[in-house]
Short mmCIF file of C-alpha atoms in Angstrom, two decimals:
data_model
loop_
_atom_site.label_atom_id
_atom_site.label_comp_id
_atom_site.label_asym_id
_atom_site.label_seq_id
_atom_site.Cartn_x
_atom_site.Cartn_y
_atom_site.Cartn_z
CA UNK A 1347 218.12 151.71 34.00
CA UNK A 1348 219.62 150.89 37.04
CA UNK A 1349 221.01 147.17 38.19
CA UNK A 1350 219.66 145.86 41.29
CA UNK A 1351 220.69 142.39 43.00
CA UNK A 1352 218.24 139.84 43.63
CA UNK A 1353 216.88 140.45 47.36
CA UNK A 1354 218.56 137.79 49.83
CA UNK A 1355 216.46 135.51 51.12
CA UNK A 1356 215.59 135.57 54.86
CA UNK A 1357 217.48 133.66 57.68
CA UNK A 1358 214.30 131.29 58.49
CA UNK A 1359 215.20 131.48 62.21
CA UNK A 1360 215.71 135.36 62.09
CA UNK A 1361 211.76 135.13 60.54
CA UNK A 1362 210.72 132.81 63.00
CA UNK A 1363 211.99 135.32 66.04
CA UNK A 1364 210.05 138.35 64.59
CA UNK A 1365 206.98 136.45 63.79
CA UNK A 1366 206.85 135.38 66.97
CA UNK A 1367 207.46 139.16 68.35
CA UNK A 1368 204.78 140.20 65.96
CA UNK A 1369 202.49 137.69 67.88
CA UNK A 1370 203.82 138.56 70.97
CA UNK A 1371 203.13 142.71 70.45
CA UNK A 1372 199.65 141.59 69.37
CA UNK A 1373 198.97 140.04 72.74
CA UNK A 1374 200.12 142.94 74.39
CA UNK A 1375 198.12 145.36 73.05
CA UNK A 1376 200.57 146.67 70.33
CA UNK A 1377 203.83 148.04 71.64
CA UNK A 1378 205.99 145.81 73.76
CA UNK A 1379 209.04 147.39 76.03
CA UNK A 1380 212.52 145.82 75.44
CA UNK A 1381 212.38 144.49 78.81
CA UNK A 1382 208.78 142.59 78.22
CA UNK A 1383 210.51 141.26 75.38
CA UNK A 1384 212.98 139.97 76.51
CA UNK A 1385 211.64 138.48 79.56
CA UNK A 1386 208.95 137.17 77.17
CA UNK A 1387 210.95 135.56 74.19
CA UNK A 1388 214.96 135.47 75.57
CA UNK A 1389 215.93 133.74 72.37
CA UNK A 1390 215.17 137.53 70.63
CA UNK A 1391 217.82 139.32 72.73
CA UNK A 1392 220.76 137.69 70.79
CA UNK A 1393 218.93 138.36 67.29
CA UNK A 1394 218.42 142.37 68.80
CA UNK A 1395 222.19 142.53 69.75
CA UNK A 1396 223.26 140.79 66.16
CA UNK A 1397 221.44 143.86 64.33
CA UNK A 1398 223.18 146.52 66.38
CA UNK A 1399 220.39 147.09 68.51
CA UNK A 1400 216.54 147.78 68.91
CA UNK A 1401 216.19 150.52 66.65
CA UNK A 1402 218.75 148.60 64.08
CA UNK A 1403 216.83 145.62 64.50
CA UNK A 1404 213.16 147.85 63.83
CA UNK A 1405 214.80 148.82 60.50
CA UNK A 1406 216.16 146.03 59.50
CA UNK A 1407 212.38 144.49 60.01
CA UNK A 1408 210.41 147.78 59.11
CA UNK A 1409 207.70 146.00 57.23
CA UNK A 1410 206.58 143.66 60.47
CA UNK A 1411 208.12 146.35 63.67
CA UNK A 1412 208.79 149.55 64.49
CA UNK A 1413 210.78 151.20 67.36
CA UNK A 1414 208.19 153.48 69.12
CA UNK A 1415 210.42 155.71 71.74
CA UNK A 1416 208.76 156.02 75.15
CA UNK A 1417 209.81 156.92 78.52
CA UNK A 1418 212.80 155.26 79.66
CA UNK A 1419 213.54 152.44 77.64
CA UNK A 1420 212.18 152.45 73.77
CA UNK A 1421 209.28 149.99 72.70
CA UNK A 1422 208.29 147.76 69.98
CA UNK A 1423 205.59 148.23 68.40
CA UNK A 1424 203.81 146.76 65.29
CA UNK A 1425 204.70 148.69 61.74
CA UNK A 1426 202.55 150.55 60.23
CA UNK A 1427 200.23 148.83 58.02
CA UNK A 1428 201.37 150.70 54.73
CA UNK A 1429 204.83 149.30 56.08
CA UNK A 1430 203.61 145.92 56.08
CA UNK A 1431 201.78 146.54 52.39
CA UNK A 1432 205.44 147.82 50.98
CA UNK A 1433 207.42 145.04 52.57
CA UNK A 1434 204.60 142.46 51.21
CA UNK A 1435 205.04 144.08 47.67
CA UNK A 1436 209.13 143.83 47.28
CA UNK A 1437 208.36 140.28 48.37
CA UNK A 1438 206.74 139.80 45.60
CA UNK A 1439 208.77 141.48 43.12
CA UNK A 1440 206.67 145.06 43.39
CA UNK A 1441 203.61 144.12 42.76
CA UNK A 1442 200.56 141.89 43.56
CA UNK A 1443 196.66 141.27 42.84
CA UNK A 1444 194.81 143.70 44.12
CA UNK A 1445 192.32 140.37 45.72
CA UNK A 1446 195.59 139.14 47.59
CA UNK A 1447 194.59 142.38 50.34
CA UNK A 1448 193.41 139.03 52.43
CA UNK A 1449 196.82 138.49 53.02
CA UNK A 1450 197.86 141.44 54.34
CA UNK A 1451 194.45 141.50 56.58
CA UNK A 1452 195.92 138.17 57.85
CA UNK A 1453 199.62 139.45 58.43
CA UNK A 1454 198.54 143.06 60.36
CA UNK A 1455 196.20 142.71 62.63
CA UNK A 1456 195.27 146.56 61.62
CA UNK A 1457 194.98 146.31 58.34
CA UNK A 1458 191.20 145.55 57.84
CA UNK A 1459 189.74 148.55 59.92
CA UNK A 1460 192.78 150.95 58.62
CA UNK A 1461 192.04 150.56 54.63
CA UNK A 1462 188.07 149.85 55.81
CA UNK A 1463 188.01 153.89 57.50
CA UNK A 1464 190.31 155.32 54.44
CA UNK A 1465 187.05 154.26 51.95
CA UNK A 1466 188.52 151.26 50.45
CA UNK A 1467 191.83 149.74 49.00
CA UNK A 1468 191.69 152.47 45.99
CA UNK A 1469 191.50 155.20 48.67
CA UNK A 1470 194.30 153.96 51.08
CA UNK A 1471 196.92 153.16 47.86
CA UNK A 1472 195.84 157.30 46.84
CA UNK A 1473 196.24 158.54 50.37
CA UNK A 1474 199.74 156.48 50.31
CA UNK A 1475 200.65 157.40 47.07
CA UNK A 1476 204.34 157.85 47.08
CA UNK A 1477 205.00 154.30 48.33
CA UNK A 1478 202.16 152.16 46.87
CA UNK A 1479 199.09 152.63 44.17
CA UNK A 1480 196.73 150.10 42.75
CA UNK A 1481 196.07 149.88 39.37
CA UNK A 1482 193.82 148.41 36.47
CA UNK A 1483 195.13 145.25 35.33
CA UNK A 1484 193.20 145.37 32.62
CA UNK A 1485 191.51 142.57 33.24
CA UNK A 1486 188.63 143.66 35.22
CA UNK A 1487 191.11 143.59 38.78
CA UNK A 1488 193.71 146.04 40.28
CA UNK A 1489 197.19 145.32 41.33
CA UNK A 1490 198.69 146.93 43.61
CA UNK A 1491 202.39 148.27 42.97
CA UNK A 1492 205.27 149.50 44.97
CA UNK A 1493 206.51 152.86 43.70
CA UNK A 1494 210.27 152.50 43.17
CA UNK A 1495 212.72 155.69 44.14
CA UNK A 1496 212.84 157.77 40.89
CA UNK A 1497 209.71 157.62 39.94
CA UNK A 1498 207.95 159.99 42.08
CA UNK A 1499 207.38 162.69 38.94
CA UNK A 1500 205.45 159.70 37.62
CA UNK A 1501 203.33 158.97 40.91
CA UNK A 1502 202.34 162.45 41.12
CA UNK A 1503 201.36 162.72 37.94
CA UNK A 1504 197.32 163.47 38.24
CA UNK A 1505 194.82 162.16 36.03
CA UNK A 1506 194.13 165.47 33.85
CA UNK A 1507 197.86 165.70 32.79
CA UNK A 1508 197.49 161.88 31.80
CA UNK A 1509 195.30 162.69 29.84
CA UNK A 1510 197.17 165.53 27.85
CA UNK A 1511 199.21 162.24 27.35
CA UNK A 1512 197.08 160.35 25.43
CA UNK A 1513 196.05 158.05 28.11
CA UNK A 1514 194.11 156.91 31.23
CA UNK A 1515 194.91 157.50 34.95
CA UNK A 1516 194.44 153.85 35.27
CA UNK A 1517 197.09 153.00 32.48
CA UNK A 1518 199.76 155.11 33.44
CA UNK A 1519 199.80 154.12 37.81
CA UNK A 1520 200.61 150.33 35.77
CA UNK A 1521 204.72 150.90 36.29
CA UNK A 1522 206.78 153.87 35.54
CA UNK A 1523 209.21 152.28 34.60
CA UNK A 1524 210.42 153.92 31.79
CA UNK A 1525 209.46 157.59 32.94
CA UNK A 1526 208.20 160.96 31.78
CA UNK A 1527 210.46 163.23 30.53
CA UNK A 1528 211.02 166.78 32.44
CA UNK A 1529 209.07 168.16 30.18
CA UNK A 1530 206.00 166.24 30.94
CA UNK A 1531 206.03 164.72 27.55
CA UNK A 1532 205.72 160.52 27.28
CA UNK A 1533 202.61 158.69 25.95
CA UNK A 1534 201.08 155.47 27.32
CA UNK A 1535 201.25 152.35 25.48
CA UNK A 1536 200.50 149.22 26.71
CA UNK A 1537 199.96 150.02 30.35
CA UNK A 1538 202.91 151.69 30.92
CA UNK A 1539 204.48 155.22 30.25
CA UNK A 1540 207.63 155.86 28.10
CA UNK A 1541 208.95 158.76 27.19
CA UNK A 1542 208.96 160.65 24.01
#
């Protein structure tokens, strides 16, 4: 497996600046030019220079902004709302109750009516399936889980080849972690797949 370092946690001033942006692109009817920004929240200019710039600064802050290009100068603009899901899921480690959703209705102003007009939570985590899916926790809930880099084969996987496997569609979305092999062989135990 590979090592990863603990994430580090946010600069609580840096958070404060693009709450407050989020706010402010809210009020402005989603996208907000760097020259409303600035004019509108000063103290952000020094926090967009520090990151090397707007689109830098989007990146860094993918989960809450995005840089939407425009005439002239570029705009900011709120991330998508699968963003917003992903960056809610790494802060929590990858995964989280599938009944914690309120929180990301609360944090993307979006979110409701998006996942609402895809048919549901289930639908929106299949329609984004190579960065998020939702999951039985076996325990009459879902979770929803980031899907790591490197485990694509295992997102893809549909529900009639999981079932060659031994298993249910449900069980094997619970965290590839250890992976299929390339021949498609692995069996599900316990929630997750391993290989054979």
């Amino acid at each position: 497996g590979s090592s990863t370092s603990a994430p580090q946690a946010p600069d609580p001033a840096v958070t404060a600046v693009v709450d407050a942006l989020v706010e402010l692109i809210q009020q402005e009817g989603g996208e907000l030019s760097a020259s409303q920004l600035f004019a509108l929240h000063p103290e952000a200019y020094e926090e967009v220079r520090a990151a090397g710039g707007m689109k830098s600064f989007c990146a860094k802050h993918r989960s809450k902004v995005r840089f939407a290009a425009g005439s002239g100068e570029g705009k900011l603009a709120l991330a998508a709302v699968v963003d917003t899901l992903v960056g809610l899921l790494e802060e929590r480690g990858g995964a989280m109750e599938g009944a914690e959703v309120a929180h990301l209705y609360r944090v993307h102003p979006k979110a409701k009516a998006e996942i609402a007009a895809a048919g549901g939570l289930k639908q929106y985590c299949l329609t984004h399936s190579g960065r998020v899916r939702l999951v039985d926790n076996g325990a009459g809930g879902n979770v929803m889980q980031l899907v790591r880099n490197g485990s694509a084969l295992a997102a893809a996987v549909e529900d009639r080849d999981v079932e060659k496997l031994g298993g249910t569609s449900q069980g094997a979305r619970m965290g590839v972690s250890g992976g299929i092999s390339e021949a498609g062989q692995g069996a599900v135990a316990g929630g997750k797949v391993i290989g054979s």
